[in-house]
Short mmCIF file of C-alpha atoms in Angstrom, two decimals:
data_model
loop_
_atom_site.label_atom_id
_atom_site.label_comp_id
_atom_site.label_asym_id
_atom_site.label_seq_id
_atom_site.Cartn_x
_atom_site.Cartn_y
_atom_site.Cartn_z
CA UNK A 28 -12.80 43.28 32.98
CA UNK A 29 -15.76 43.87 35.08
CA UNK A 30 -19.05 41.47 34.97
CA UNK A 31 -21.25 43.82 34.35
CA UNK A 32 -19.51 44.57 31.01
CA UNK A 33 -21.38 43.85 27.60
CA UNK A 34 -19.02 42.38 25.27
CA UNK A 35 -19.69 42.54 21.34
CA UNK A 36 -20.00 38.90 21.00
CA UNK A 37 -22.99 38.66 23.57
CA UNK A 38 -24.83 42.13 22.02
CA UNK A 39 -24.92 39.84 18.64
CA UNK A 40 -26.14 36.56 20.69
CA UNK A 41 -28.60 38.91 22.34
CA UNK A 42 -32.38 37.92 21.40
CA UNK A 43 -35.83 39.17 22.40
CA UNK A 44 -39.30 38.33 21.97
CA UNK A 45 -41.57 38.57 19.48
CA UNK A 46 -43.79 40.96 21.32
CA UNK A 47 -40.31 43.15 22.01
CA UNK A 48 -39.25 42.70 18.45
CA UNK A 49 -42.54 44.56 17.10
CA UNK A 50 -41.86 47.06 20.02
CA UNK A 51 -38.69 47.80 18.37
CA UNK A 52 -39.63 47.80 14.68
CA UNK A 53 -42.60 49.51 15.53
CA UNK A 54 -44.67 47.74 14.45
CA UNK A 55 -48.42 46.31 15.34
CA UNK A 56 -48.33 42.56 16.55
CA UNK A 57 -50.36 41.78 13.36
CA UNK A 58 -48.13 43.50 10.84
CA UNK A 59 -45.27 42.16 13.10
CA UNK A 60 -46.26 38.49 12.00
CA UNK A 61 -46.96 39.38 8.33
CA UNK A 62 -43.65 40.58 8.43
CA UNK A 63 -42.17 37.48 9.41
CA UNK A 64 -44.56 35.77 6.99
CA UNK A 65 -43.23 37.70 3.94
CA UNK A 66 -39.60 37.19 5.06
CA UNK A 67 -38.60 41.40 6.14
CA UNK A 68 -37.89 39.88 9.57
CA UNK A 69 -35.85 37.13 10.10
CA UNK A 70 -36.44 35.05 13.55
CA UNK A 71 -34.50 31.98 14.79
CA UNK A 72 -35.50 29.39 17.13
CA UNK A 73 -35.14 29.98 21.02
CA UNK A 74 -32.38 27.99 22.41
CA UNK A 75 -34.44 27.02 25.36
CA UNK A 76 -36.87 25.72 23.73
CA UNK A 77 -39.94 28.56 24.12
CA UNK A 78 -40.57 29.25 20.34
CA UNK A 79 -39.15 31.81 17.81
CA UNK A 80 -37.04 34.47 18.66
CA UNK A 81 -35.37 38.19 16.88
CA UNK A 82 -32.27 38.74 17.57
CA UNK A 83 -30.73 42.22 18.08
CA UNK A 84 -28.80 42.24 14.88
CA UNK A 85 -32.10 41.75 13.03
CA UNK A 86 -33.60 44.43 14.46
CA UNK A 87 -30.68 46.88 14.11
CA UNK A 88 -30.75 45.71 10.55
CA UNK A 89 -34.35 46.42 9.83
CA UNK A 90 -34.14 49.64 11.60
CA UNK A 91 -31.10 50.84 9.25
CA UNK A 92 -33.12 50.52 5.82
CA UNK A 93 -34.21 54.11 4.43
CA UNK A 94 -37.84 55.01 4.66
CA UNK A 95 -38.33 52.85 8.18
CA UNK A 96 -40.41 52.87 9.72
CA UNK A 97 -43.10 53.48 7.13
CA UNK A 98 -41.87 51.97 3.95
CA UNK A 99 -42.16 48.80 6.13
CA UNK A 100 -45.84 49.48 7.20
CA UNK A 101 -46.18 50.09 3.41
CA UNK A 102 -45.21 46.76 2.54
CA UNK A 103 -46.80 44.87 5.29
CA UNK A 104 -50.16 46.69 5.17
CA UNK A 105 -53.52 44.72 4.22
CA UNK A 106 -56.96 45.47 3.01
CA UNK A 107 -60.13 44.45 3.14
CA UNK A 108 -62.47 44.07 0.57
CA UNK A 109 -63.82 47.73 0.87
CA UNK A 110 -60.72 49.17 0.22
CA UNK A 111 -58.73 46.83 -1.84
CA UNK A 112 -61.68 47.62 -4.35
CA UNK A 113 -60.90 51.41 -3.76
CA UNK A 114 -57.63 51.26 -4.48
CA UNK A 115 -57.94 49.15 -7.86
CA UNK A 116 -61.05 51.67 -8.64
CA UNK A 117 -63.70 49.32 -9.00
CA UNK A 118 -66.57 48.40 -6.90
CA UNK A 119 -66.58 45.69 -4.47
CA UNK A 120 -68.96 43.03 -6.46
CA UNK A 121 -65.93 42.92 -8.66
CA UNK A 122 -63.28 43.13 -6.29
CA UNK A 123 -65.07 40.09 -5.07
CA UNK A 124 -64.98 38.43 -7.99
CA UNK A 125 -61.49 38.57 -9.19
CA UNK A 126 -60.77 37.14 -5.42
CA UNK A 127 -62.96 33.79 -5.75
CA UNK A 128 -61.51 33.71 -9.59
CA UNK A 129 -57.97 33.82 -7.69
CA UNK A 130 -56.85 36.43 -9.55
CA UNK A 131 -56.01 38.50 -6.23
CA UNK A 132 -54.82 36.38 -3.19
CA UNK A 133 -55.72 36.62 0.23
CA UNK A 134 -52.79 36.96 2.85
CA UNK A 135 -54.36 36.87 6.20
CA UNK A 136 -58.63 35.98 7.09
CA UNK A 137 -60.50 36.63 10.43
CA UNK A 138 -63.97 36.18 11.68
CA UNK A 139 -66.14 39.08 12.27
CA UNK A 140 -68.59 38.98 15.03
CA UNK A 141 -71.23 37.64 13.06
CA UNK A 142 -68.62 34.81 12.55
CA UNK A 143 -68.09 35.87 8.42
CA UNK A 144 -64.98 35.79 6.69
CA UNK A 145 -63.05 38.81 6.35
CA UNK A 146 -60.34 38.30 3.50
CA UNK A 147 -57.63 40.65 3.81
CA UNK A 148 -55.11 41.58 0.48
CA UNK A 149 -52.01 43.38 0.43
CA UNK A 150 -51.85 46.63 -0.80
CA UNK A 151 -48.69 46.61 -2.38
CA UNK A 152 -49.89 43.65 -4.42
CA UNK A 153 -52.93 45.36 -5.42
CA UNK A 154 -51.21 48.55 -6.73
CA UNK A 155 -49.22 46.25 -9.34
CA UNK A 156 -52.32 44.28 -10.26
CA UNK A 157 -53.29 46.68 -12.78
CA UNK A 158 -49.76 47.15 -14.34
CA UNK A 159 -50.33 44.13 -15.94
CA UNK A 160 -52.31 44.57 -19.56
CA UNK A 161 -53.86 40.87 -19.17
CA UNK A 162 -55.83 42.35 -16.17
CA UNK A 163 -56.53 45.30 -17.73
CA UNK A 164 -59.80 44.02 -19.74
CA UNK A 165 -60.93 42.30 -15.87
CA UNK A 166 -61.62 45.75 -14.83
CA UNK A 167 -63.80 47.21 -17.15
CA UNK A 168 -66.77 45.70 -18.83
CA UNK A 169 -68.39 42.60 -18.66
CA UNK A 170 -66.89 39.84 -17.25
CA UNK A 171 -65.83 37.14 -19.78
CA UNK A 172 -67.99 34.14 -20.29
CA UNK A 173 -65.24 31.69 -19.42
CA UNK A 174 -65.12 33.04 -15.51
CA UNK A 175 -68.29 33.87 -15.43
CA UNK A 176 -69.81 30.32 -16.02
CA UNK A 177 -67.08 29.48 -13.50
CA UNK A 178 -68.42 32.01 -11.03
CA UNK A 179 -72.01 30.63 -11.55
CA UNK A 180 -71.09 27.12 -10.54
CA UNK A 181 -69.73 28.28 -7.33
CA UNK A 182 -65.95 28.52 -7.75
CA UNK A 183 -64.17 30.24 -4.53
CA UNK A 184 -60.64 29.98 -4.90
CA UNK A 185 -60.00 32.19 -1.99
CA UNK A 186 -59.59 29.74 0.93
CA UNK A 187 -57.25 27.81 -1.55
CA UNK A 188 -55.20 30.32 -2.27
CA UNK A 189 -54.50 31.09 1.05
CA UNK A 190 -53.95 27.75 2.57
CA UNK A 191 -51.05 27.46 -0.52
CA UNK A 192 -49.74 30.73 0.56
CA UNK A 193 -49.73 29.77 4.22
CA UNK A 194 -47.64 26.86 3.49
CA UNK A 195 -45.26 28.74 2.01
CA UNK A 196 -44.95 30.77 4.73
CA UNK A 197 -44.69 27.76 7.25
CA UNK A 198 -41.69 26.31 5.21
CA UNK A 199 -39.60 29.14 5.07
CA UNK A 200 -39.85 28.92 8.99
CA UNK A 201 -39.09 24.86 9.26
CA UNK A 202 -35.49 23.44 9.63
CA UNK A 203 -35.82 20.03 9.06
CA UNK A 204 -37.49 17.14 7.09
CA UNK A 205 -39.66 16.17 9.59
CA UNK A 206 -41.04 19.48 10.23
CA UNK A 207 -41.53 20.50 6.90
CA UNK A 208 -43.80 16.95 6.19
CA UNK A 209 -45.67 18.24 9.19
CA UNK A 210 -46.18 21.39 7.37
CA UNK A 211 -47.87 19.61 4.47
CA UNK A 212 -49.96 17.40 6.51
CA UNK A 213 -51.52 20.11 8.62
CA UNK A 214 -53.24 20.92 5.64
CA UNK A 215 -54.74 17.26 5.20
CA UNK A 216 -57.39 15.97 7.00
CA UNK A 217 -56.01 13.18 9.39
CA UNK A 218 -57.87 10.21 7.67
CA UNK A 219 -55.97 11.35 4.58
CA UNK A 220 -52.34 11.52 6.86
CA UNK A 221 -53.67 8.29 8.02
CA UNK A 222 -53.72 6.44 5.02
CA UNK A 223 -50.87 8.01 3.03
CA UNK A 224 -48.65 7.56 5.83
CA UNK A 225 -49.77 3.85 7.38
CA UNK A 226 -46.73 3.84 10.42
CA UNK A 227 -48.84 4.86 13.54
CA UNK A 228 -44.98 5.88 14.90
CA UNK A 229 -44.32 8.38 11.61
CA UNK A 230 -47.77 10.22 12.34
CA UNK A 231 -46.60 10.63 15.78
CA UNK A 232 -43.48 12.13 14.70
CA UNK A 233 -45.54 14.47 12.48
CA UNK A 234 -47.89 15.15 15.12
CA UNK A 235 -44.88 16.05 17.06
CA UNK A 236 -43.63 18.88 14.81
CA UNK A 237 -47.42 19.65 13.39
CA UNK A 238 -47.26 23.90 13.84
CA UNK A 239 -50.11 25.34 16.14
CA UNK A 240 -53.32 26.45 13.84
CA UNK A 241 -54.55 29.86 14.94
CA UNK A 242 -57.21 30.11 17.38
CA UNK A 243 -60.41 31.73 16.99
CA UNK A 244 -62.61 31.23 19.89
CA UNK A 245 -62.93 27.88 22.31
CA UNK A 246 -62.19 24.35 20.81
CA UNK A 247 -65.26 22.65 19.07
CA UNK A 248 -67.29 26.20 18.82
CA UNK A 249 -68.77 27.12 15.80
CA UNK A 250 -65.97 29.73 14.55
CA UNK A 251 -62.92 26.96 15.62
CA UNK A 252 -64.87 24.50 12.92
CA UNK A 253 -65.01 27.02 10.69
CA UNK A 254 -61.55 27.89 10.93
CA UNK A 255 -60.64 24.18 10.65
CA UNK A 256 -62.84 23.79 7.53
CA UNK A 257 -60.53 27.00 5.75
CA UNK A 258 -57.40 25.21 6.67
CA UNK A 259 -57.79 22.08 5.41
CA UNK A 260 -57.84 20.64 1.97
CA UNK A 261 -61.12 20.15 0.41
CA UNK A 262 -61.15 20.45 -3.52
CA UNK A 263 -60.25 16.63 -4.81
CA UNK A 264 -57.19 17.55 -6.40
CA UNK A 265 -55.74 19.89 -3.76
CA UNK A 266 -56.48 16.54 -1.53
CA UNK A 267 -54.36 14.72 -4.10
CA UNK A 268 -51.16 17.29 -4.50
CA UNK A 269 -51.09 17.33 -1.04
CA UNK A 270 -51.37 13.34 -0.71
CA UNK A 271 -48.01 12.86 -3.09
CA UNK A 272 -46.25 15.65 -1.58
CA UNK A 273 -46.62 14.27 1.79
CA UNK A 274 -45.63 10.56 0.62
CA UNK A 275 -42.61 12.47 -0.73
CA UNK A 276 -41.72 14.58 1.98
CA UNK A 277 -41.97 11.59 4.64
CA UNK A 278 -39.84 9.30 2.76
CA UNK A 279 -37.01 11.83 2.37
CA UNK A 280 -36.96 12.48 6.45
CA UNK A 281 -37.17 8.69 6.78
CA UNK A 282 -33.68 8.74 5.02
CA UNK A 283 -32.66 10.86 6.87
CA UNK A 284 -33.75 10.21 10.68
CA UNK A 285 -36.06 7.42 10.91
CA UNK A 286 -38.83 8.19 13.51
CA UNK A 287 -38.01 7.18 16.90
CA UNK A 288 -39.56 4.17 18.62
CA UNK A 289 -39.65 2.19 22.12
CA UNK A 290 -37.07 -0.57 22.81
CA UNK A 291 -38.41 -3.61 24.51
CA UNK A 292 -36.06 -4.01 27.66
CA UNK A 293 -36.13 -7.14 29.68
CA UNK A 294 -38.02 -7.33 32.70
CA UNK A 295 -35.44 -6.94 35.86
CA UNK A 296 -34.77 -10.49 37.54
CA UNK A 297 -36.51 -12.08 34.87
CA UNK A 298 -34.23 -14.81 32.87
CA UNK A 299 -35.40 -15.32 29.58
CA UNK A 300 -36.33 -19.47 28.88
CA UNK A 301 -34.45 -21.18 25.71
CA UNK A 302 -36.10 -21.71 22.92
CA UNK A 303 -38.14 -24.84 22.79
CA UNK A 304 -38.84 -25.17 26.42
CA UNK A 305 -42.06 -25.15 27.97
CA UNK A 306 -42.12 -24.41 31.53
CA UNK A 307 -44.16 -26.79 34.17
CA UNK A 308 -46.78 -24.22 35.07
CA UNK A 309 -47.75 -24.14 31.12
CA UNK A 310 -49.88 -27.69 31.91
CA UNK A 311 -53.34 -27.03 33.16
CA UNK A 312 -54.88 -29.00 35.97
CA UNK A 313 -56.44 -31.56 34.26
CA UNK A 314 -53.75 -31.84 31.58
CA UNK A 315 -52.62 -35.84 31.14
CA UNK A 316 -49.46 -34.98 32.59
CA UNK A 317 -51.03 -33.39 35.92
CA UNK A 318 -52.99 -37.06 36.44
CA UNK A 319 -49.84 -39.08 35.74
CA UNK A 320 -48.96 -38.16 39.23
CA UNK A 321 -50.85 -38.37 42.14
CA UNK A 322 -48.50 -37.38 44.94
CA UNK A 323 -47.93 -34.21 43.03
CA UNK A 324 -51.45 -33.35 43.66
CA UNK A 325 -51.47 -34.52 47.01
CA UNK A 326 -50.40 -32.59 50.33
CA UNK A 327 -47.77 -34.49 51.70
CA UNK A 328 -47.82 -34.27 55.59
CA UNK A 329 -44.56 -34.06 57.50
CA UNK A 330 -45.93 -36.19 60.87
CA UNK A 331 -44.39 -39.34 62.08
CA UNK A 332 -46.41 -42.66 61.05
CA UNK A 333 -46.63 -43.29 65.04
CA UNK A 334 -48.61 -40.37 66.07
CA UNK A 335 -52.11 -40.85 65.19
CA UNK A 336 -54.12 -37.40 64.57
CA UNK A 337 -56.13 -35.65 67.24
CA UNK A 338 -59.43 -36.61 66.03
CA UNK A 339 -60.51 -40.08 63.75
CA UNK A 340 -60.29 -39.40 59.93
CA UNK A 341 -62.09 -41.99 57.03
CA UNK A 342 -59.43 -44.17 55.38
CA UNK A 343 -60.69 -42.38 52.09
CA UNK A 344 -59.81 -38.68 53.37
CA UNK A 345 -56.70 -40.06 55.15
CA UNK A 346 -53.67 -38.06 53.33
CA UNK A 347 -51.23 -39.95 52.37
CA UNK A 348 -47.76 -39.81 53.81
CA UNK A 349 -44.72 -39.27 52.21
CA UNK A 350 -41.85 -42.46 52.84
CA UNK A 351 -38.91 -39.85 52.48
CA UNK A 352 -39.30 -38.52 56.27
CA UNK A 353 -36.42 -39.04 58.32
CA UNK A 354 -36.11 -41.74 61.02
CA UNK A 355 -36.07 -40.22 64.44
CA UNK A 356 -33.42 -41.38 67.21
CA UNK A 357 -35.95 -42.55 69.03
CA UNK A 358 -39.65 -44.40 69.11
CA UNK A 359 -42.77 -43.08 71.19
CA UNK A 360 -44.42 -45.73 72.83
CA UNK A 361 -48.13 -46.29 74.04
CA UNK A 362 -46.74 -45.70 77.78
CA UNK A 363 -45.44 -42.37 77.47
CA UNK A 364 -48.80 -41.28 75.69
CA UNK A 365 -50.99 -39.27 77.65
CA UNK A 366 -54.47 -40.37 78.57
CA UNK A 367 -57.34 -39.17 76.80
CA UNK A 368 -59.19 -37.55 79.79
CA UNK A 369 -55.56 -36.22 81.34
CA UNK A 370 -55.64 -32.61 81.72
CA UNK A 371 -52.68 -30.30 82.28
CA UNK A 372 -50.38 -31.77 79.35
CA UNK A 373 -50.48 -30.56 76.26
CA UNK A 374 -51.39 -33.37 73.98
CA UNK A 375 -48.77 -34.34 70.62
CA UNK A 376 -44.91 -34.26 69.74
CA UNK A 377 -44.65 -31.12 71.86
CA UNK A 378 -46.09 -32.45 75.31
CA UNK A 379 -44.60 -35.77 74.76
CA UNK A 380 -41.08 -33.75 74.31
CA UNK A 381 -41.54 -31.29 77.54
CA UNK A 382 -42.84 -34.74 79.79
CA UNK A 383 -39.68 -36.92 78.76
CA UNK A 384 -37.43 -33.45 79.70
CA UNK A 385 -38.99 -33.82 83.59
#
């Protein structure tokens, strides 16, 4: 069989990227991602490690349901306020209101370039909101008192709603324990990770598999902190679900992989000491046992007792000489010294040596 043939097996292990994928479905990169979000489009992980991934039979799959590609767009299509409130035939002031009572969820938010909020709602979701006879009464009249003290206080469940839905879609995308606990503690602030889970090794482990937070202009600008403010956890007992579900979630992937940390190795060439020994070098200088011996602190001088030194030293700063040097075969005497004033000779052991070889 030739190489250049495509077998079945490698059109099914076939994959492209997300930016192909959308290509293919047809899709805009934004409603690509809801997509994915929802669950219409599967993905799996890249093998070489550069992200997600769609692989052909996904796509093919997709592609084969009736309606595509527009009863897709259909169902991945989202709103803004405007027209969510057109298409539930009310005006916006009360659009607005059922979103920050939570009756209508957010799926997706941007910033405008005035750097405001723009909530956006799927439409499919809004067409079924007033099937329901409980919401009937919420779009007509006056609002009851109940939400509407609520409402006065300064109740926005809107940023809430979405961080829980964006969790949601996060864990449909993890694989393991690990990841998902990182899932959950994206949503904390990191004092909060910090003090539910105390194991500086652990946070790094969820740090490792934390999922990348959409970016909305540079790092530490004011729409980045506002971002950061919508994803994380502010009302006390969203901080507190959050907390328990992330003590949960950590101790079930500690069961199952414990988080990795260094081995202490011994040094190379270094022999380790046995227990109860203290080396020599452990005693400072002027340590009892250092003064118990006074040739240790002493130079000891490896020069014959006969040979007196080139110039005259003090009996105080004379070093003593060690009693362990060798006896030599033979004995210089005062004749075979050279004369002070003599020139020509070098003066010690060495001249002495090369005028007895002559």
């Amino acid at each position: 069989m030739s190489g250049n043939t495509v077998t079945q097996s490698d059109t099914q292990s076939a994959t492209w990227s997300l930016a192909r994928a959308a290509r293919e479905l047809e899709l805009r990169r934004g409603e690509f991602d809801l997509a994915v979000h929802l669950g219409y489009v599967r993905t799996v992980l890249d093998e070489g490690g550069g992200g997600r991934r769609v692989t052909r039979v996904e796509t093919d799959r997709v592609r084969s349901q009736e309606g595509f590609p527009e009863a897709l767009r259909e169902r991945v299509k989202a709103v803004g306020t405007t027209e969510g409130a057109a298409l539930l035939g009310i005006s916006t002031a009360r659009f607005t209101r059922l979103a920050r009572l939570g009756l209508v969820v957010p799926v997706k938010f941007y910033l405008n370039r005035y750097r405001a909020v723009v909530w956006l709602y799927l439409a499919e979701e809004l067409h079924r909101f007033p099937a329901d006879k409980q919401n009937a009464p919420l779009l007509r009249g006056r609002t009851p008192e109940g939400l509407r003290d609520q409402l006065e206080a300064g109740l926005d469940l809107r940023p809430r709603n979405w961080r829980g839905r964006h969790m949601g879609f996060l864990l449909r995308q993890t694989g393991g324990p690990w990841a998902r606990a990182a899932v959950v503690a994206s949503l904390l602030d990191p004092v909060q990770v910090a003090e539910v889970i105390t194991d500086p090794y652990e946070r790094a482990c969820l740090n490792r598999f934390r999922p990348e937070r959409p970016s909305h202009g540079a790092p530490d600008s004011p729409a980045a902190h506002l971002v950061s403010r919508i994803m994380t956890a502010e009302d006390p007992d969203e901080i507190s679900w959050l907390r328990a579900d992330l003590g949960q979630a950590v101790a079930e992937a500690r069961e199952t992989h414990p988080a990795p940390r260094p081995t202490q190795r011994a040094e190379p060439g270094v022999v380790p000491e046995p227990a109860g020994s203290s080396p020599a070098h452990s005693f400072p200088a002027h340590s009892s046992r250092a003064r118990s011996s006074p040739v240790a602190s002493r130079p000891v001088v490896p020069a014959p007792a006969a040979f007196a030194p080139a110039a005259p030293v003090s009996a105080a700063a004379a070093p003593v000489v060690s009693t362990a040097v060798a006896s030599r075969p033979e004995t210089a005497t005062s004749e075979d010294l050279p004369a002070a004033g003599e020139r020509g000779w070098p003066r010690g052991l060495v001249g002495w040596l090369r005028r007895r070889s002559t």
